[in-house]
PDB file of C-alpha atoms in Angstrom:
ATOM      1  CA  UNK E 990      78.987  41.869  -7.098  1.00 41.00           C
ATOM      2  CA  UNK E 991      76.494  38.706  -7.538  1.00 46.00           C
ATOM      3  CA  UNK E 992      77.535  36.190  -4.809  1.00 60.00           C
ATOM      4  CA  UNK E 993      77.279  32.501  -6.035  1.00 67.00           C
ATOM      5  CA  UNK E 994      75.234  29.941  -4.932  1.00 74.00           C
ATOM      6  CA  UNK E 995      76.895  27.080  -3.116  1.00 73.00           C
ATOM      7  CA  UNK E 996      75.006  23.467  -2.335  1.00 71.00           C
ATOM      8  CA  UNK E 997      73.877  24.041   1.455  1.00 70.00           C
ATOM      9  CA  UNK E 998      73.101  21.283   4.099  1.00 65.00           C
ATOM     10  CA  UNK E 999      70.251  22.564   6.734  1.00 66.00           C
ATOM     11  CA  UNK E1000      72.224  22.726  10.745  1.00 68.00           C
ATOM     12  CA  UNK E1001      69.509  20.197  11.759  1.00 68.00           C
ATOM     13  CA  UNK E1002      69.637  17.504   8.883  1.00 70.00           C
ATOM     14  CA  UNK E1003      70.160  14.010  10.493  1.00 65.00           C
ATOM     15  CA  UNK E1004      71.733  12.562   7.453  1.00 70.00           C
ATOM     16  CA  UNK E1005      74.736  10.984   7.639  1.00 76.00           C
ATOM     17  CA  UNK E1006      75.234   8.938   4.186  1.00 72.00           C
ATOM     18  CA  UNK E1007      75.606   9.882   1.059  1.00 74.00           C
ATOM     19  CA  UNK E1008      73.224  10.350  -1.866  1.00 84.00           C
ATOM     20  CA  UNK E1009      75.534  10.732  -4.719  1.00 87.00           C
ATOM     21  CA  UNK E1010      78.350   7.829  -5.352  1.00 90.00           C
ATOM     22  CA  UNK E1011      81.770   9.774  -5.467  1.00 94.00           C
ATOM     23  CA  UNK E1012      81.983  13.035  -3.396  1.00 95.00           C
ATOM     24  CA  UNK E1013      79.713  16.032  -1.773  1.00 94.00           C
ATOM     25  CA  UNK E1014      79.939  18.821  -0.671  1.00 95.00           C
ATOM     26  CA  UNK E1015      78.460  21.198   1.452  1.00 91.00           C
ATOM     27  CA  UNK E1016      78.435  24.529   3.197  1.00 89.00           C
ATOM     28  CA  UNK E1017      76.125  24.377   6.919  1.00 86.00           C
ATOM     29  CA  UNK E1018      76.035  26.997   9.315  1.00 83.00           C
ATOM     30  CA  UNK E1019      75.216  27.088  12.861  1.00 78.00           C
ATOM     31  CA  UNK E1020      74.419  24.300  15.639  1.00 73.00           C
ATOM     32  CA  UNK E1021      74.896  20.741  13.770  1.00 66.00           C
ATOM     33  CA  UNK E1022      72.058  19.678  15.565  1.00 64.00           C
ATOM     34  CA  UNK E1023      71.114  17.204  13.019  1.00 63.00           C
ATOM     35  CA  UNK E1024      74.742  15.114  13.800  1.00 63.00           C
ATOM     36  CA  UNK E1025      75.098  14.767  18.087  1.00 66.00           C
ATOM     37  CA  UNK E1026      74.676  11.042  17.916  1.00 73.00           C
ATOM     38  CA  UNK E1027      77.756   9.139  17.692  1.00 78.00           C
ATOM     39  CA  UNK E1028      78.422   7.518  14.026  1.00 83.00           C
ATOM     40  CA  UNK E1029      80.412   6.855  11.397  1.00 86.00           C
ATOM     41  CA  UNK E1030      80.942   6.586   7.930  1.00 90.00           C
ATOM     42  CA  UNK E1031      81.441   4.058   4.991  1.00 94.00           C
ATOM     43  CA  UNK E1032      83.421   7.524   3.349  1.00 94.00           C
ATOM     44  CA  UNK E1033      85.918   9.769   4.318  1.00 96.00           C
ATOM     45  CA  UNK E1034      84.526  13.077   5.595  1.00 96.00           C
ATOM     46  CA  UNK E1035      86.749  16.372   5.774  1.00 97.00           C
ATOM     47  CA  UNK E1036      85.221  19.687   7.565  1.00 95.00           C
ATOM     48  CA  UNK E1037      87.228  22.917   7.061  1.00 97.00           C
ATOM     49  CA  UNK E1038      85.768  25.578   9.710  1.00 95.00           C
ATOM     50  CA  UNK E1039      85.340  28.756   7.818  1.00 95.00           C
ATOM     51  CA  UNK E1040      84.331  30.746  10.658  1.00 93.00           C
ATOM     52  CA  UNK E1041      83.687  30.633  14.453  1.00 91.00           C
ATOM     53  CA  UNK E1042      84.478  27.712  16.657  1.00 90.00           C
ATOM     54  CA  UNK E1043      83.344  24.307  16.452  1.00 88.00           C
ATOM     55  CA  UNK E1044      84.187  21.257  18.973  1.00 88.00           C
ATOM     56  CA  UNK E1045      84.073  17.515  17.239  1.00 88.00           C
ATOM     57  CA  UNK E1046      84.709  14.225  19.061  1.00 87.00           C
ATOM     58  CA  UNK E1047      86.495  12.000  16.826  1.00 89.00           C
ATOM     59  CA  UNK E1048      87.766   8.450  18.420  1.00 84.00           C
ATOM     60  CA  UNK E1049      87.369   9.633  22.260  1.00 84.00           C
ATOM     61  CA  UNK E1050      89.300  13.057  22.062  1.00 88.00           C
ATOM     62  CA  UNK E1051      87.713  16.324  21.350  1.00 88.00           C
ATOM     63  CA  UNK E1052      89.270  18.638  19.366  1.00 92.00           C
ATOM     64  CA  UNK E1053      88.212  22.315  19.391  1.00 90.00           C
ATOM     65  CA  UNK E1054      88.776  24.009  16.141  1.00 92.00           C
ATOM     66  CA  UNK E1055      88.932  27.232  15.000  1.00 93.00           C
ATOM     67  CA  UNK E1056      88.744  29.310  11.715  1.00 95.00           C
ATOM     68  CA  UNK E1057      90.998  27.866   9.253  1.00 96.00           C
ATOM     69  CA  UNK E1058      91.168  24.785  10.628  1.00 97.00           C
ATOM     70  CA  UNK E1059      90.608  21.456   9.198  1.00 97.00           C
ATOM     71  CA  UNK E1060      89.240  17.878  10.302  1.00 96.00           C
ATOM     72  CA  UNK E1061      89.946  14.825   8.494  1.00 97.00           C
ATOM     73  CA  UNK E1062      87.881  11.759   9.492  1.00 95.00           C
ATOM     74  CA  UNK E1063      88.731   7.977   8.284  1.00 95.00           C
ATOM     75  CA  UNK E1064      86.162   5.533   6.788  1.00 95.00           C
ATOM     76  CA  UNK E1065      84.653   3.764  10.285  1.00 91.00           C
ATOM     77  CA  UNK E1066      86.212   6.634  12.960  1.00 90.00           C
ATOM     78  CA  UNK E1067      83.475   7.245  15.377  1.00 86.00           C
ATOM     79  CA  UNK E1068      82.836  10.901  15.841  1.00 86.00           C
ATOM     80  CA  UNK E1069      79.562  13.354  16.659  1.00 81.00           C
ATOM     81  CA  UNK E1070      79.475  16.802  17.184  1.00 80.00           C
ATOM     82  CA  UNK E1071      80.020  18.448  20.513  1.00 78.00           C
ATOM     83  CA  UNK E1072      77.969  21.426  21.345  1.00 68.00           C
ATOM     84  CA  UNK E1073      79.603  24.296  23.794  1.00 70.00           C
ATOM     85  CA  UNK E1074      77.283  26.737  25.177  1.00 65.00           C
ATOM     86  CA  UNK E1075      76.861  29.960  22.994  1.00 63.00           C
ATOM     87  CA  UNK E1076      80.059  29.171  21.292  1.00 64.00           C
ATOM     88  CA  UNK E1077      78.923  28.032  17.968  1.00 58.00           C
ATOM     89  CA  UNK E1078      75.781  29.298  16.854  1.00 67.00           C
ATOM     90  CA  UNK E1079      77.958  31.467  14.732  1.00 77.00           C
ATOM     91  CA  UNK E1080      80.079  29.085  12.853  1.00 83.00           C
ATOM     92  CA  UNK E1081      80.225  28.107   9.376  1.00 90.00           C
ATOM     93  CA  UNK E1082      81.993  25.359   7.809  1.00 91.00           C
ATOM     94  CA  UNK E1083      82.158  23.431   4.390  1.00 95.00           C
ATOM     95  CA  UNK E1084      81.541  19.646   4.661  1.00 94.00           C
ATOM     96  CA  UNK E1085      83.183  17.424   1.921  1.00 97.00           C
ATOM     97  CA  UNK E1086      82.152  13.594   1.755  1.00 95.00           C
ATOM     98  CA  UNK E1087      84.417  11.659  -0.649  1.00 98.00           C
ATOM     99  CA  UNK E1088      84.503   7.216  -1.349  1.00 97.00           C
ATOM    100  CA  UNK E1089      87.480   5.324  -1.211  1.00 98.00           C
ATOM    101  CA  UNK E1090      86.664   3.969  -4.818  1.00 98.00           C
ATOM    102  CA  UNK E1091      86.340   7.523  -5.979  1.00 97.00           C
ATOM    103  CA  UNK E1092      89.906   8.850  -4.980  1.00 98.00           C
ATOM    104  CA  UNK E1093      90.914   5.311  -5.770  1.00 97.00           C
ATOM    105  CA  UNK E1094      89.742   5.791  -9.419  1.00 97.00           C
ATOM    106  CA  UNK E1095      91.334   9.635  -8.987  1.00 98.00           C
ATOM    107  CA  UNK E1096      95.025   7.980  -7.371  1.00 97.00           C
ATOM    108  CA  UNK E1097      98.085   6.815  -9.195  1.00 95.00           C
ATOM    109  CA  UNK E1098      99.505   2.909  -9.519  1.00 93.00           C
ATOM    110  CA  UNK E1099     101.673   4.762  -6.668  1.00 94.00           C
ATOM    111  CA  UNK E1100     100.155   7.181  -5.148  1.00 95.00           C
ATOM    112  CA  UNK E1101      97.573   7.096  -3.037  1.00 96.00           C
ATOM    113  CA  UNK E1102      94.854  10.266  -2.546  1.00 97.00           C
ATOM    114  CA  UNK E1103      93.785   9.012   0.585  1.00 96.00           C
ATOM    115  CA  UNK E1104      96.900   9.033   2.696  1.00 95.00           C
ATOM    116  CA  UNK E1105      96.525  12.161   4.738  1.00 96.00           C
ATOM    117  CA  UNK E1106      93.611   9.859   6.234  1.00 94.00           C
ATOM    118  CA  UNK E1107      96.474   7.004   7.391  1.00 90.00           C
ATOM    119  CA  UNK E1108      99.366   9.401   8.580  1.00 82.00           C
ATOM    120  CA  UNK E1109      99.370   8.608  12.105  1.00 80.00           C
ATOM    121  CA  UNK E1110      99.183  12.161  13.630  1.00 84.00           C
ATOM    122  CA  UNK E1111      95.918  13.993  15.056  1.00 89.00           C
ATOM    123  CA  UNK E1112      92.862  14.174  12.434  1.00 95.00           C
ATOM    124  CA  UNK E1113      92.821  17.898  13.034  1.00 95.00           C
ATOM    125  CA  UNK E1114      95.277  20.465  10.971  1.00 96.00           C
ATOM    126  CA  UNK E1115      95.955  23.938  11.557  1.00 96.00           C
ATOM    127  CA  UNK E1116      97.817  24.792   8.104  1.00 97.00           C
ATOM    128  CA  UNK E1117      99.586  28.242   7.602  1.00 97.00           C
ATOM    129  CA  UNK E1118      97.739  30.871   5.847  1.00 97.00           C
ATOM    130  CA  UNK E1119      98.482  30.762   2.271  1.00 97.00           C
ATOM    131  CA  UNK E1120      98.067  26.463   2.343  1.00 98.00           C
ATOM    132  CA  UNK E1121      94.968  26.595   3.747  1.00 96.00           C
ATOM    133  CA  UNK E1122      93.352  29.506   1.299  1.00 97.00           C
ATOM    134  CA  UNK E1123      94.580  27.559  -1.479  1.00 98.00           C
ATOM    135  CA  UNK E1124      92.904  24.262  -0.041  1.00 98.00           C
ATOM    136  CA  UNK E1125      89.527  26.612   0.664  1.00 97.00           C
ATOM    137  CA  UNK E1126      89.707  28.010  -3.325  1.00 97.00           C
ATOM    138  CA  UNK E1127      89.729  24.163  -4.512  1.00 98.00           C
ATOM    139  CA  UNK E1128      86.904  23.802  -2.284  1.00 97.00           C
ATOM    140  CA  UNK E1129      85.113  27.054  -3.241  1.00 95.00           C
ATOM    141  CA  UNK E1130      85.568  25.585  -6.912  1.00 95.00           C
ATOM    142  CA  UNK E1131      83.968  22.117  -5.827  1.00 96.00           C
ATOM    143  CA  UNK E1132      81.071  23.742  -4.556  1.00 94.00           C
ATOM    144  CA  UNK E1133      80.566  25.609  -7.384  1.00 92.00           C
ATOM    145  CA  UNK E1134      80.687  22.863  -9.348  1.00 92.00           C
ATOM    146  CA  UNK E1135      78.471  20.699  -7.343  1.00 89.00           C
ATOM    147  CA  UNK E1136      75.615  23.732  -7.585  1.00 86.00           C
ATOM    148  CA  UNK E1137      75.784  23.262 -11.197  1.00 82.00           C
ATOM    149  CA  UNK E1138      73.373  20.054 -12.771  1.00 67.00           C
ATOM    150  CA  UNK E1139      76.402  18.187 -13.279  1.00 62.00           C
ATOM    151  CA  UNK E1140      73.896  14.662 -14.765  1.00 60.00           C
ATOM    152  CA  UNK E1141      75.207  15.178 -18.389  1.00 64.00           C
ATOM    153  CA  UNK E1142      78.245  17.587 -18.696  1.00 86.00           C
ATOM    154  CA  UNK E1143      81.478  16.244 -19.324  1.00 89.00           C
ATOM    155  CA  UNK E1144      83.424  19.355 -18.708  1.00 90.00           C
ATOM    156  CA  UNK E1145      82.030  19.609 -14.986  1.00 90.00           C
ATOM    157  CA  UNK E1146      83.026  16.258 -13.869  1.00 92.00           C
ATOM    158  CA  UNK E1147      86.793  16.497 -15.278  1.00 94.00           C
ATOM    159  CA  UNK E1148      86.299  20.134 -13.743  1.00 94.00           C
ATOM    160  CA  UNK E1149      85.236  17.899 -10.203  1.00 95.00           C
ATOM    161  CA  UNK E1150      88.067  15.587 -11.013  1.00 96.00           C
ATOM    162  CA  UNK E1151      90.597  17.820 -11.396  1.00 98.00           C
ATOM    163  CA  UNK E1152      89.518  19.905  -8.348  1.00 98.00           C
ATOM    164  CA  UNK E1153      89.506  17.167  -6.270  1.00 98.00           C
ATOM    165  CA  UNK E1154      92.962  15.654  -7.598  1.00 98.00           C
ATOM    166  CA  UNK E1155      94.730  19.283  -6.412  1.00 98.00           C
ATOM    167  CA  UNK E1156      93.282  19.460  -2.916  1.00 98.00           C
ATOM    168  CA  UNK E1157      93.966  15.854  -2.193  1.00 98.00           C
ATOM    169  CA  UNK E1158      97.556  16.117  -3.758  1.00 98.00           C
ATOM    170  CA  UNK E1159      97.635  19.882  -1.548  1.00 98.00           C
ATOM    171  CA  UNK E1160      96.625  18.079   1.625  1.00 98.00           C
ATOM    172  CA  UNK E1161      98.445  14.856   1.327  1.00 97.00           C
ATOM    173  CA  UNK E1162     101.699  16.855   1.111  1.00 97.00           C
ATOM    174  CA  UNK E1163     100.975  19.181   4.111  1.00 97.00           C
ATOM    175  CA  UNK E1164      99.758  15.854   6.249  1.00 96.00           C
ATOM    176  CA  UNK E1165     103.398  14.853   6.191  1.00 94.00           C
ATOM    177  CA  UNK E1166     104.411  17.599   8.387  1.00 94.00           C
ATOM    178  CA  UNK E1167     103.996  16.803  11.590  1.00 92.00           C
ATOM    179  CA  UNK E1168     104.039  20.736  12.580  1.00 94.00           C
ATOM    180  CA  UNK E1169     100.713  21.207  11.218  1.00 95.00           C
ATOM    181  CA  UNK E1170      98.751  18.860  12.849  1.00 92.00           C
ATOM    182  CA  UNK E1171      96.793  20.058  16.178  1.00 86.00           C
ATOM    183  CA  UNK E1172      99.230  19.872  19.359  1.00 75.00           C
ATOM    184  CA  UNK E1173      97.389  18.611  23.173  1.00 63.00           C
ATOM    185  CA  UNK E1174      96.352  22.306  23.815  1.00 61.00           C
ATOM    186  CA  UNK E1175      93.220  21.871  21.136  1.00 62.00           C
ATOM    187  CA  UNK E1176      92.196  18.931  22.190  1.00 62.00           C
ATOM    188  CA  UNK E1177      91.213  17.056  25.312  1.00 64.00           C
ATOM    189  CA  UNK E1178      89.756  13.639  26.202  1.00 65.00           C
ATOM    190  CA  UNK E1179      86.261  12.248  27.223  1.00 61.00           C
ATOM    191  CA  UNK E1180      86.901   9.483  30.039  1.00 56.00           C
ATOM    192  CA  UNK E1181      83.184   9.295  29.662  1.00 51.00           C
ATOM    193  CA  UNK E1182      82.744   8.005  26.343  1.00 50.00           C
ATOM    194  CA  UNK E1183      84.456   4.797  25.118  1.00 48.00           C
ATOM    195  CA  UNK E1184      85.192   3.433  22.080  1.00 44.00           C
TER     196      UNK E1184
END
């Protein structure tokens, strides 16, 4: 079977903005080496770990994530990557940048797309089994997308639209459960770095 081509970000690229106005997406394997400077954002960024093990300080806690996990980080949070000794030369993960005024344009009068960014609980989500492979498909489907020359066609961007509409509406239902997001045991704190 012919395995499609996704949009891929290099381990080592140092870029941290975005080139295209509403949302992309990326799959990046290995060592982030490009991202171990502390930053942030002027978008929301959302990393689901596809496989291995990957460590990510996010507003002076680290949390150690697995495969399956996700990581939602809020316009402004100041995060970097946080390498561990042979543990994550193996991993792959799918990197999704999204702008406020793009799920803005997406949300209802009274409904908001970016909510599971404002919930209150941990940034990180470990989501049962059959949640999170439907969140990963409407990824899968946004990266195909996104490989496609989307200047001119009409039926890709409702196709991005609509994509992004379900795993928003997906994830903003399983942030309200307090169950799924990551517990003290994943994470632990950096007295060392202050924010």
């Amino acid at each position: 079977m012919l395995k499609r081509q996704v949009p891929t970000m290099a381990a080592d690229d140092p870029r941290q903005y975005m080139l295209n106005e509403n949302l992309e997406i990326y799959e990046k394997v290995g060592v982030p080496s490009g991202a171990l400077e502390m930053h942030f954002h002027n978008f929301y960024e959302i990393m689901y770990i596809i496989e291995g093990e990957f460590t990510i300080l996010v507003n002076n806690t680290n949390y150690v994530l697995n495969s399956g996990d996700f990581i939602l980080i809020d316009i402004n949070n100041l995060h970097h990557y946080t390498y561990t000794d042979s543990k994550h030369e193996n991993n792959k993960r799918i990197l999704m940048w999204v702008s406020k005024k793009y799920l803005d344009q997406l949300s209802a009068p009274r409904y908001k797309l970016d909510k599971c960014f404002k919930n209150g609980f941990t940034p990180a989500w470990r989501f049962p089994p059959h949640h999170r492979e439907q969140l990963y498909e409407y990824m899968l489907q946004l990266l195909y997308i996104s490989a496609e020359d989307n200047r001119n066609n009409t039926e890709n961007k409702l196709l991005q639209n609509a994509y992004t509409t379900l795993f928003f509406v997906h994830l903003n239902k399983l942030c309200q459960r307090k169950e799924f997001s990551f517990s003290p045991e994943n994470t632990y704190n950096d007295p060392m770095i202050r924010t």
